[in-house]
Tab-separated table of C-alpha atoms and ligand atoms in Angstrom:
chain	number	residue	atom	x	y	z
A	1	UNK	CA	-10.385	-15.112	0.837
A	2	UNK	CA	-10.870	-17.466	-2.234
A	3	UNK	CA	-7.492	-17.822	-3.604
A	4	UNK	CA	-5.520	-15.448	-1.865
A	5	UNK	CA	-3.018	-15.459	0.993
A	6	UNK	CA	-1.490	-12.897	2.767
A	7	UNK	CA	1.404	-12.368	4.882
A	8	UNK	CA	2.513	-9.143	6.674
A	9	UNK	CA	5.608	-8.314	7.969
A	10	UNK	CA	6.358	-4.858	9.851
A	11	UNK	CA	9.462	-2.897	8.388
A	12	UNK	CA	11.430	-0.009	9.628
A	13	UNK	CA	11.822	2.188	12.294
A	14	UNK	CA	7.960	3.032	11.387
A	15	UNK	CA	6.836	-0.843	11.648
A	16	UNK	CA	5.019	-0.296	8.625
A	17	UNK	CA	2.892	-3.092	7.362
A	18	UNK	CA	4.287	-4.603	4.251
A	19	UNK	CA	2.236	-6.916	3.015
A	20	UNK	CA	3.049	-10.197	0.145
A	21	UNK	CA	-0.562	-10.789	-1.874
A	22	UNK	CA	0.088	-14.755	-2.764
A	23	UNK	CA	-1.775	-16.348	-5.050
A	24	UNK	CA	-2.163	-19.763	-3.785
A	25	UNK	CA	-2.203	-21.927	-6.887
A	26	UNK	CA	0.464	-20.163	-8.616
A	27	UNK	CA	2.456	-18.819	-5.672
A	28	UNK	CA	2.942	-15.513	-7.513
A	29	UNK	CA	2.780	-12.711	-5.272
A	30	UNK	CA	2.547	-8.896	-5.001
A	31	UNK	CA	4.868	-6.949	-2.603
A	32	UNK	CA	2.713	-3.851	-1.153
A	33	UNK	CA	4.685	-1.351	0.412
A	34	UNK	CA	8.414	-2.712	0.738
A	35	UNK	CA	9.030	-0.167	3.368
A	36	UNK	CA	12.842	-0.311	3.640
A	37	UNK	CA	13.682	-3.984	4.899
A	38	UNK	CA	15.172	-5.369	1.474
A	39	UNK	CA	16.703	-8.542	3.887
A	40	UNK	CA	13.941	-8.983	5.791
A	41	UNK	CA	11.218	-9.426	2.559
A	42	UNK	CA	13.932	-11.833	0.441
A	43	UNK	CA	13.790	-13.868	3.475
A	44	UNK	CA	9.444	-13.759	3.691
A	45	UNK	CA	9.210	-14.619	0.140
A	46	UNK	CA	11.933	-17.618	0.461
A	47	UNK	CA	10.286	-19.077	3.209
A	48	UNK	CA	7.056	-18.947	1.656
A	49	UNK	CA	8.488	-19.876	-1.908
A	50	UNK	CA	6.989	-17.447	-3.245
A	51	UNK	CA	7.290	-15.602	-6.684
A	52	UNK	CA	7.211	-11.713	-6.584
A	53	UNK	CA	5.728	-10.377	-9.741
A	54	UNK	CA	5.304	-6.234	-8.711
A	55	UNK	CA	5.605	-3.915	-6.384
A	56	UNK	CA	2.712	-2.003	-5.267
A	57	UNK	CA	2.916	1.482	-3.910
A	58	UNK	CA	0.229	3.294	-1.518
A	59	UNK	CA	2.207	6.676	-1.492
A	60	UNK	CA	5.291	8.423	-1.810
A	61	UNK	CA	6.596	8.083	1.953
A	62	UNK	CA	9.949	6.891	2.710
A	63	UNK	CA	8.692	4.531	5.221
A	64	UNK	CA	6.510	2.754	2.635
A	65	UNK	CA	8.896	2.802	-0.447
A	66	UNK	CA	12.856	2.817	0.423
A	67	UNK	CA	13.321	-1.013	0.021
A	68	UNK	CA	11.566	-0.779	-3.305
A	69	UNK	CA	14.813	-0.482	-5.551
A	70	UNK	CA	16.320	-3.478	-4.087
A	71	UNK	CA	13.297	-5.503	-4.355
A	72	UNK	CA	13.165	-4.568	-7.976
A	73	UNK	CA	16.416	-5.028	-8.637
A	74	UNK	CA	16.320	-8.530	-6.922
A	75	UNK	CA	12.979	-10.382	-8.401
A	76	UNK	CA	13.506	-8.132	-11.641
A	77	UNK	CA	10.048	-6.836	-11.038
A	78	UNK	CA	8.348	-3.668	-12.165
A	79	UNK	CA	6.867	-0.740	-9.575
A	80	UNK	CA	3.726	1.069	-9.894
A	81	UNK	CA	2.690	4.000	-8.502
A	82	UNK	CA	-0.563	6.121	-8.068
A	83	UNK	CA	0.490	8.548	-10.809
A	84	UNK	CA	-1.034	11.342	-8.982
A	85	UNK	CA	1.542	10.827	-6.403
A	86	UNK	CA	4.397	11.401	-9.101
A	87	UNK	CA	5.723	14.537	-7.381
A	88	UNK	CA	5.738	13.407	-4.035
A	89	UNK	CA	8.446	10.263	-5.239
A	90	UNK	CA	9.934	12.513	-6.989
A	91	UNK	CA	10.517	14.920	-4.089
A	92	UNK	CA	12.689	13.680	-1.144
A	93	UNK	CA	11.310	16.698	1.367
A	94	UNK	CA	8.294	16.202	0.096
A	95	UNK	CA	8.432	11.849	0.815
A	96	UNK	CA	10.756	13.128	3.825
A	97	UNK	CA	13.589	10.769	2.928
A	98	UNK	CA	15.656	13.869	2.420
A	99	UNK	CA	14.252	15.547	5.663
A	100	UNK	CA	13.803	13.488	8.387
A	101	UNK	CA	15.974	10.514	6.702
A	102	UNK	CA	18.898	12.623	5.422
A	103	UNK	CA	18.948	10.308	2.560
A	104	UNK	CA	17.301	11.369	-0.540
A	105	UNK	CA	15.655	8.120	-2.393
A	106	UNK	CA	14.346	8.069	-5.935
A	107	UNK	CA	12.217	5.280	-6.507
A	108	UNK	CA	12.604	3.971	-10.152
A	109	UNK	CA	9.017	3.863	-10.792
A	110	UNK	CA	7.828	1.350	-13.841
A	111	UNK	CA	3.889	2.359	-14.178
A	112	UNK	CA	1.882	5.019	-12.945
A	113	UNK	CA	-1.750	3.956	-12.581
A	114	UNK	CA	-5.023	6.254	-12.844
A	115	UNK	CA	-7.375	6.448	-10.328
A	116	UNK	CA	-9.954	3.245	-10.811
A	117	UNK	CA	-7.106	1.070	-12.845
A	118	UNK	CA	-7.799	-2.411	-12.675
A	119	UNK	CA	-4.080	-3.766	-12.846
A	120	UNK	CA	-3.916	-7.521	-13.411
A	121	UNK	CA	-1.377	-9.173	-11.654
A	122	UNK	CA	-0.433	-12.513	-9.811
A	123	UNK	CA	-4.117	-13.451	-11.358
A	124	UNK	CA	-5.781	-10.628	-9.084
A	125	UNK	CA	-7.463	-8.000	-10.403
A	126	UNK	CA	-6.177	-4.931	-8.462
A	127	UNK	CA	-8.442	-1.744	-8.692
A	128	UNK	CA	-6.289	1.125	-7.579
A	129	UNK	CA	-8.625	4.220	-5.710
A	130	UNK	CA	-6.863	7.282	-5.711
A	131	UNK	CA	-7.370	8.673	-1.949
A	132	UNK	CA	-5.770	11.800	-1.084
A	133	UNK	CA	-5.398	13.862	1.913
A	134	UNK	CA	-2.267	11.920	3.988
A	135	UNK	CA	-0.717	12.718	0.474
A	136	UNK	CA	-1.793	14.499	-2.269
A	137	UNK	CA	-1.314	10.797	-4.492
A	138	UNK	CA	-2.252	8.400	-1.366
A	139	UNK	CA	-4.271	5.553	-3.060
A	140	UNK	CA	-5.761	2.514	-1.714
A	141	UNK	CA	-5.898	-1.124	-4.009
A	142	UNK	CA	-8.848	-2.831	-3.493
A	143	UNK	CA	-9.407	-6.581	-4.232
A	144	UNK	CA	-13.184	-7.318	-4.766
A	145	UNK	CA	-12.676	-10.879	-5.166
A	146	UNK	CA	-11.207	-11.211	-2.425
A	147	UNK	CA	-12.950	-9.073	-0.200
A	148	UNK	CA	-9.781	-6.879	1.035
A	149	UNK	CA	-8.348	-3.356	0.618
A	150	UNK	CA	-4.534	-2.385	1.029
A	151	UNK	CA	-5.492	1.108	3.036
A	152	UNK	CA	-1.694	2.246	2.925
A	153	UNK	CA	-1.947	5.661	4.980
A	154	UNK	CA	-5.404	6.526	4.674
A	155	UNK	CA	-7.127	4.340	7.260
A	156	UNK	CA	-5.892	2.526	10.264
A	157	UNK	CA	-7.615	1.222	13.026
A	158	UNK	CA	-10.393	3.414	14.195
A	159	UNK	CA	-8.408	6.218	12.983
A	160	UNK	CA	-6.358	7.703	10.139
A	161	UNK	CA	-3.458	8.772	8.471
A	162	UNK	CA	-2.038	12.126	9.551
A	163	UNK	CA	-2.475	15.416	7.532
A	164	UNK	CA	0.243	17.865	8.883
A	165	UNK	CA	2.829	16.203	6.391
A	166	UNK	CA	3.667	18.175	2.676
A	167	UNK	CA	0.475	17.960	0.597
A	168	UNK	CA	-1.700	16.505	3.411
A	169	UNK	CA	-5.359	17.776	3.659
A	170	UNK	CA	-7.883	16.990	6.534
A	171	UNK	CA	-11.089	17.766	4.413
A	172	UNK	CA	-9.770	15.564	1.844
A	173	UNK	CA	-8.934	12.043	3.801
A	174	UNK	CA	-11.915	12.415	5.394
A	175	UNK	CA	-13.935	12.787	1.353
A	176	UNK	CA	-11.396	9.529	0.756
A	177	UNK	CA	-12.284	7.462	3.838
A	178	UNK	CA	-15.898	7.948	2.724
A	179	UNK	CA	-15.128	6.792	-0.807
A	180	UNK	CA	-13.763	3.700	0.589
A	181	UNK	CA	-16.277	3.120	2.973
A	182	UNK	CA	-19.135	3.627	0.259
A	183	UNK	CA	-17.370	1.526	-2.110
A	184	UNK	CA	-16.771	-1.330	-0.567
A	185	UNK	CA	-19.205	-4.430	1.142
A	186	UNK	CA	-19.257	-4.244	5.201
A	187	UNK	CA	-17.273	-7.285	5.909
A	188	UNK	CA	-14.376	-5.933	3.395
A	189	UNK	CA	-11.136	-6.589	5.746
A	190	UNK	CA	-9.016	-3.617	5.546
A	191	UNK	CA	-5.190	-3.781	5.550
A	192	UNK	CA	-3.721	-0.392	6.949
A	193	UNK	CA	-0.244	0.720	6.163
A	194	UNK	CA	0.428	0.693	10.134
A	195	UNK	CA	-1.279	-1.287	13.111
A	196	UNK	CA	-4.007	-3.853	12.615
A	197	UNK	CA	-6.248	-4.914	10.098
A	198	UNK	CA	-10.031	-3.837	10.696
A	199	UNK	CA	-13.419	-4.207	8.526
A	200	UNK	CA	-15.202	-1.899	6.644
A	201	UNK	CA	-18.344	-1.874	8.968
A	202	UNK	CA	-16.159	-1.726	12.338
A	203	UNK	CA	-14.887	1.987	10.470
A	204	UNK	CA	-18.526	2.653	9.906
A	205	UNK	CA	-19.249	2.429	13.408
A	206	UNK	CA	-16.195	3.792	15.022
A	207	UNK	CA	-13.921	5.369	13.177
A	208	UNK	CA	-14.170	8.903	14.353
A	209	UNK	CA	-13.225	10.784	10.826
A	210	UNK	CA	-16.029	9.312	9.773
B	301	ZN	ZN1	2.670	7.959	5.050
Protein backbone atom coordinates (compact mmCIF):
# COMPACT_ATOMS: atom_id res chain seq x y z
CA UNK A 1 0.00 0.00 0.00
CA UNK A 2 1.58 3.31 -1.33
CA UNK A 3 -0.16 5.92 0.56
CA UNK A 4 -2.79 4.27 2.25
CA UNK A 5 -3.49 3.00 5.77
CA UNK A 6 -6.04 1.05 7.08
CA UNK A 7 -7.55 0.29 10.29
CA UNK A 8 -10.43 -2.14 11.08
CA UNK A 9 -12.45 -2.30 13.87
CA UNK A 10 -15.33 -5.05 14.36
CA UNK A 11 -18.86 -3.51 15.23
CA UNK A 12 -22.03 -5.00 16.47
CA UNK A 13 -23.51 -7.95 17.55
CA UNK A 14 -22.40 -9.16 13.84
CA UNK A 15 -18.54 -8.09 14.42
CA UNK A 16 -18.68 -6.65 11.15
CA UNK A 17 -15.51 -5.25 9.75
CA UNK A 18 -15.62 -1.53 9.54
CA UNK A 19 -12.89 -0.33 8.06
CA UNK A 20 -11.17 3.76 8.13
CA UNK A 21 -9.23 4.18 4.46
CA UNK A 22 -6.45 6.93 5.75
CA UNK A 23 -4.63 8.72 3.58
CA UNK A 24 -1.34 9.08 5.13
CA UNK A 25 -0.16 12.51 4.05
CA UNK A 26 -3.36 14.18 4.51
CA UNK A 27 -4.90 12.03 7.23
CA UNK A 28 -8.28 12.21 5.47
CA UNK A 29 -10.06 9.10 5.69
CA UNK A 30 -13.05 7.08 4.41
CA UNK A 31 -15.38 5.23 6.88
CA UNK A 32 -16.54 1.82 5.05
CA UNK A 33 -19.31 0.24 6.60
CA UNK A 34 -20.05 2.09 10.05
CA UNK A 35 -21.94 -0.90 11.16
CA UNK A 36 -23.74 0.48 14.24
CA UNK A 37 -20.86 1.46 16.80
CA UNK A 38 -21.18 5.42 16.45
CA UNK A 39 -18.84 5.53 20.01
CA UNK A 40 -16.66 3.10 19.15
CA UNK A 41 -15.54 4.78 15.41
CA UNK A 42 -15.38 8.64 17.06
CA UNK A 43 -13.00 7.07 19.34
CA UNK A 44 -10.79 5.10 16.14
CA UNK A 45 -10.69 8.23 14.24
CA UNK A 46 -9.54 10.41 17.47
CA UNK A 47 -6.91 8.21 18.26
CA UNK A 48 -5.67 8.09 14.90
CA UNK A 49 -6.37 11.92 14.27
CA UNK A 50 -7.88 11.30 11.58
CA UNK A 51 -10.28 13.34 9.25
CA UNK A 52 -13.45 11.49 7.96
CA UNK A 53 -14.44 12.81 4.62
CA UNK A 54 -17.45 9.96 3.51
CA UNK A 55 -19.06 7.19 4.29
CA UNK A 56 -18.92 4.27 2.11
CA UNK A 57 -21.64 1.71 1.88
CA UNK A 58 -21.27 -2.09 0.61
CA UNK A 59 -25.09 -2.83 1.00
CA UNK A 60 -28.21 -2.12 2.57
CA UNK A 61 -27.82 -4.45 5.80
CA UNK A 62 -28.41 -3.16 9.15
CA UNK A 63 -25.29 -4.62 10.40
CA UNK A 64 -23.21 -2.64 7.88
CA UNK A 65 -25.12 0.76 7.92
CA UNK A 66 -27.00 1.66 11.40
CA UNK A 67 -24.14 3.88 12.79
CA UNK A 68 -24.11 5.72 9.50
CA UNK A 69 -26.50 8.69 10.58
CA UNK A 70 -24.49 9.47 13.54
CA UNK A 71 -21.30 9.38 11.77
CA UNK A 72 -22.75 11.79 9.31
CA UNK A 73 -24.19 13.84 11.55
CA UNK A 74 -20.88 14.00 13.60
CA UNK A 75 -17.91 14.66 10.85
CA UNK A 76 -20.72 16.45 8.67
CA UNK A 77 -19.88 14.00 5.97
CA UNK A 78 -21.87 12.79 3.01
CA UNK A 79 -23.00 8.82 2.39
CA UNK A 80 -22.95 7.00 -0.76
CA UNK A 81 -24.56 4.16 -1.72
CA UNK A 82 -24.55 1.55 -4.64
CA UNK A 83 -27.67 3.07 -6.19
CA UNK A 84 -28.83 -0.25 -7.23
CA UNK A 85 -29.21 -1.04 -3.66
CA UNK A 86 -31.71 2.01 -3.22
CA UNK A 87 -34.65 -0.24 -2.28
CA UNK A 88 -33.03 -2.40 0.00
CA UNK A 89 -32.07 1.06 2.40
CA UNK A 90 -35.07 2.05 1.79
CA UNK A 91 -36.77 -1.11 3.08
CA UNK A 92 -36.26 -2.03 6.80
CA UNK A 93 -37.54 -5.94 6.18
CA UNK A 94 -35.83 -5.92 3.35
CA UNK A 95 -32.14 -4.49 5.30
CA UNK A 96 -33.78 -6.52 8.34
CA UNK A 97 -33.47 -3.61 10.74
CA UNK A 98 -37.22 -3.76 10.99
CA UNK A 99 -37.22 -7.67 11.22
CA UNK A 100 -34.72 -9.10 13.10
CA UNK A 101 -33.72 -5.55 14.77
CA UNK A 102 -37.25 -4.29 15.55
CA UNK A 103 -35.94 -0.95 14.74
CA UNK A 104 -36.60 0.38 11.39
CA UNK A 105 -33.43 2.65 10.17
CA UNK A 106 -33.44 4.98 7.19
CA UNK A 107 -30.14 5.83 6.18
CA UNK A 108 -30.00 9.48 4.84
CA UNK A 109 -28.19 8.59 1.80
CA UNK A 110 -26.11 11.67 0.01
CA UNK A 111 -24.98 9.91 -3.49
CA UNK A 112 -25.90 6.92 -5.19
CA UNK A 113 -23.06 5.64 -7.37
CA UNK A 114 -23.34 3.51 -10.75
CA UNK A 115 -21.76 0.46 -11.17
CA UNK A 116 -17.87 1.25 -12.33
CA UNK A 117 -17.95 4.99 -10.61
CA UNK A 118 -14.67 6.14 -9.89
CA UNK A 119 -15.50 8.38 -6.73
CA UNK A 120 -12.58 10.58 -5.69
CA UNK A 121 -12.16 10.94 -2.23
CA UNK A 122 -9.49 11.34 0.63
CA UNK A 123 -7.13 11.51 -2.72
CA UNK A 124 -8.14 7.76 -3.62
CA UNK A 125 -9.73 6.96 -6.51
CA UNK A 126 -12.54 4.56 -5.45
CA UNK A 127 -14.07 2.40 -8.34
CA UNK A 128 -17.34 1.09 -7.03
CA UNK A 129 -18.32 -2.73 -8.76
CA UNK A 130 -21.77 -3.39 -8.44
CA UNK A 131 -21.89 -7.22 -7.15
CA UNK A 132 -25.14 -8.67 -6.49
CA UNK A 133 -26.43 -11.83 -5.19
CA UNK A 134 -26.01 -11.36 -1.01
CA UNK A 135 -28.20 -8.29 -2.09
CA UNK A 136 -29.68 -7.33 -5.05
CA UNK A 137 -27.31 -3.70 -4.72
CA UNK A 138 -24.19 -5.50 -2.87
CA UNK A 139 -21.13 -3.69 -4.41
CA UNK A 140 -17.56 -4.00 -3.77
CA UNK A 141 -14.94 -0.59 -3.97
CA UNK A 142 -11.89 -1.43 -5.35
CA UNK A 143 -8.63 0.62 -4.95
CA UNK A 144 -6.18 -0.15 -7.86
CA UNK A 145 -3.56 1.97 -6.53
CA UNK A 146 -3.49 0.52 -3.76
CA UNK A 147 -3.90 -2.91 -4.52
CA UNK A 148 -7.11 -3.60 -2.15
CA UNK A 149 -10.87 -4.27 -2.47
CA UNK A 150 -13.56 -3.50 0.33
CA UNK A 151 -15.55 -7.05 -0.41
CA UNK A 152 -18.49 -5.94 2.02
CA UNK A 153 -20.77 -9.22 1.86
CA UNK A 154 -19.77 -10.75 -1.21
CA UNK A 155 -16.53 -12.53 -0.32
CA UNK A 156 -15.04 -13.62 2.91
CA UNK A 157 -12.50 -15.93 3.60
CA UNK A 158 -12.64 -18.97 1.44
CA UNK A 159 -16.25 -18.46 1.33
CA UNK A 160 -19.13 -16.03 0.78
CA UNK A 161 -21.86 -14.01 1.67
CA UNK A 162 -25.16 -15.80 2.25
CA UNK A 163 -28.08 -15.84 -0.31
CA UNK A 164 -31.24 -16.92 1.70
CA UNK A 165 -31.71 -13.14 2.79
CA UNK A 166 -34.55 -10.72 0.66
CA UNK A 167 -33.14 -10.25 -2.85
CA UNK A 168 -30.23 -12.72 -2.42
CA UNK A 169 -29.34 -14.96 -5.46
CA UNK A 170 -26.80 -17.92 -5.48
CA UNK A 171 -26.22 -17.87 -9.36
CA UNK A 172 -25.60 -14.30 -9.09
CA UNK A 173 -22.70 -13.95 -6.19
CA UNK A 174 -21.14 -16.59 -7.66
CA UNK A 175 -21.24 -14.34 -11.60
CA UNK A 176 -19.97 -11.38 -8.94
CA UNK A 177 -17.16 -13.27 -7.19
CA UNK A 178 -15.92 -14.06 -10.71
CA UNK A 179 -16.08 -10.41 -11.74
CA UNK A 180 -13.93 -9.59 -8.90
CA UNK A 181 -11.66 -12.25 -9.26
CA UNK A 182 -11.16 -11.46 -13.12
CA UNK A 183 -10.82 -7.92 -12.44
CA UNK A 184 -8.44 -7.63 -10.17
CA UNK A 185 -4.25 -8.58 -10.01
CA UNK A 186 -3.54 -11.93 -7.82
CA UNK A 187 -1.90 -10.33 -4.91
CA UNK A 188 -5.04 -7.76 -4.60
CA UNK A 189 -5.68 -8.04 -0.60
CA UNK A 190 -9.29 -8.36 -0.09
CA UNK A 191 -11.13 -6.75 2.85
CA UNK A 192 -14.42 -8.79 3.63
CA UNK A 193 -17.30 -7.26 5.45
CA UNK A 194 -16.81 -10.15 8.21
CA UNK A 195 -13.68 -12.32 9.26
CA UNK A 196 -10.23 -11.88 7.77
CA UNK A 197 -8.71 -10.30 5.00
CA UNK A 198 -7.53 -12.78 2.13
CA UNK A 199 -5.91 -12.25 -1.54
CA UNK A 200 -7.29 -12.49 -4.71
CA UNK A 201 -5.21 -15.63 -5.78
CA UNK A 202 -5.77 -17.50 -2.27
CA UNK A 203 -9.90 -17.16 -3.59
CA UNK A 204 -8.69 -18.48 -6.88
CA UNK A 205 -7.41 -21.46 -5.37
CA UNK A 206 -9.79 -22.13 -2.60
CA UNK A 207 -12.65 -20.45 -2.44
CA UNK A 208 -15.22 -23.07 -3.13
CA UNK A 209 -17.99 -20.72 -5.04
CA UNK A 210 -15.54 -20.35 -7.27
ZN1 LIG B 1 -25.06 -8.44 4.63
Amino acid sequence: MGMLELRYLPVGMGATNCYLVMNKDTRELVIIDPGDDPAKIKQAVSKIEGKPVAILLTHGHYDHMMASNQVKKEYHIPIYAPGAEREVLADSAKNLSGGWMMKPYHVQTDYWAEDGEVLHLAGFEIRMILTPGHTEGSCCYYIEEEHVVFCGDTIFLESCGRTDLPTGDMSQIRKSIHTILDMVPDETELYPGHGEATTAAHEKAFNPFV
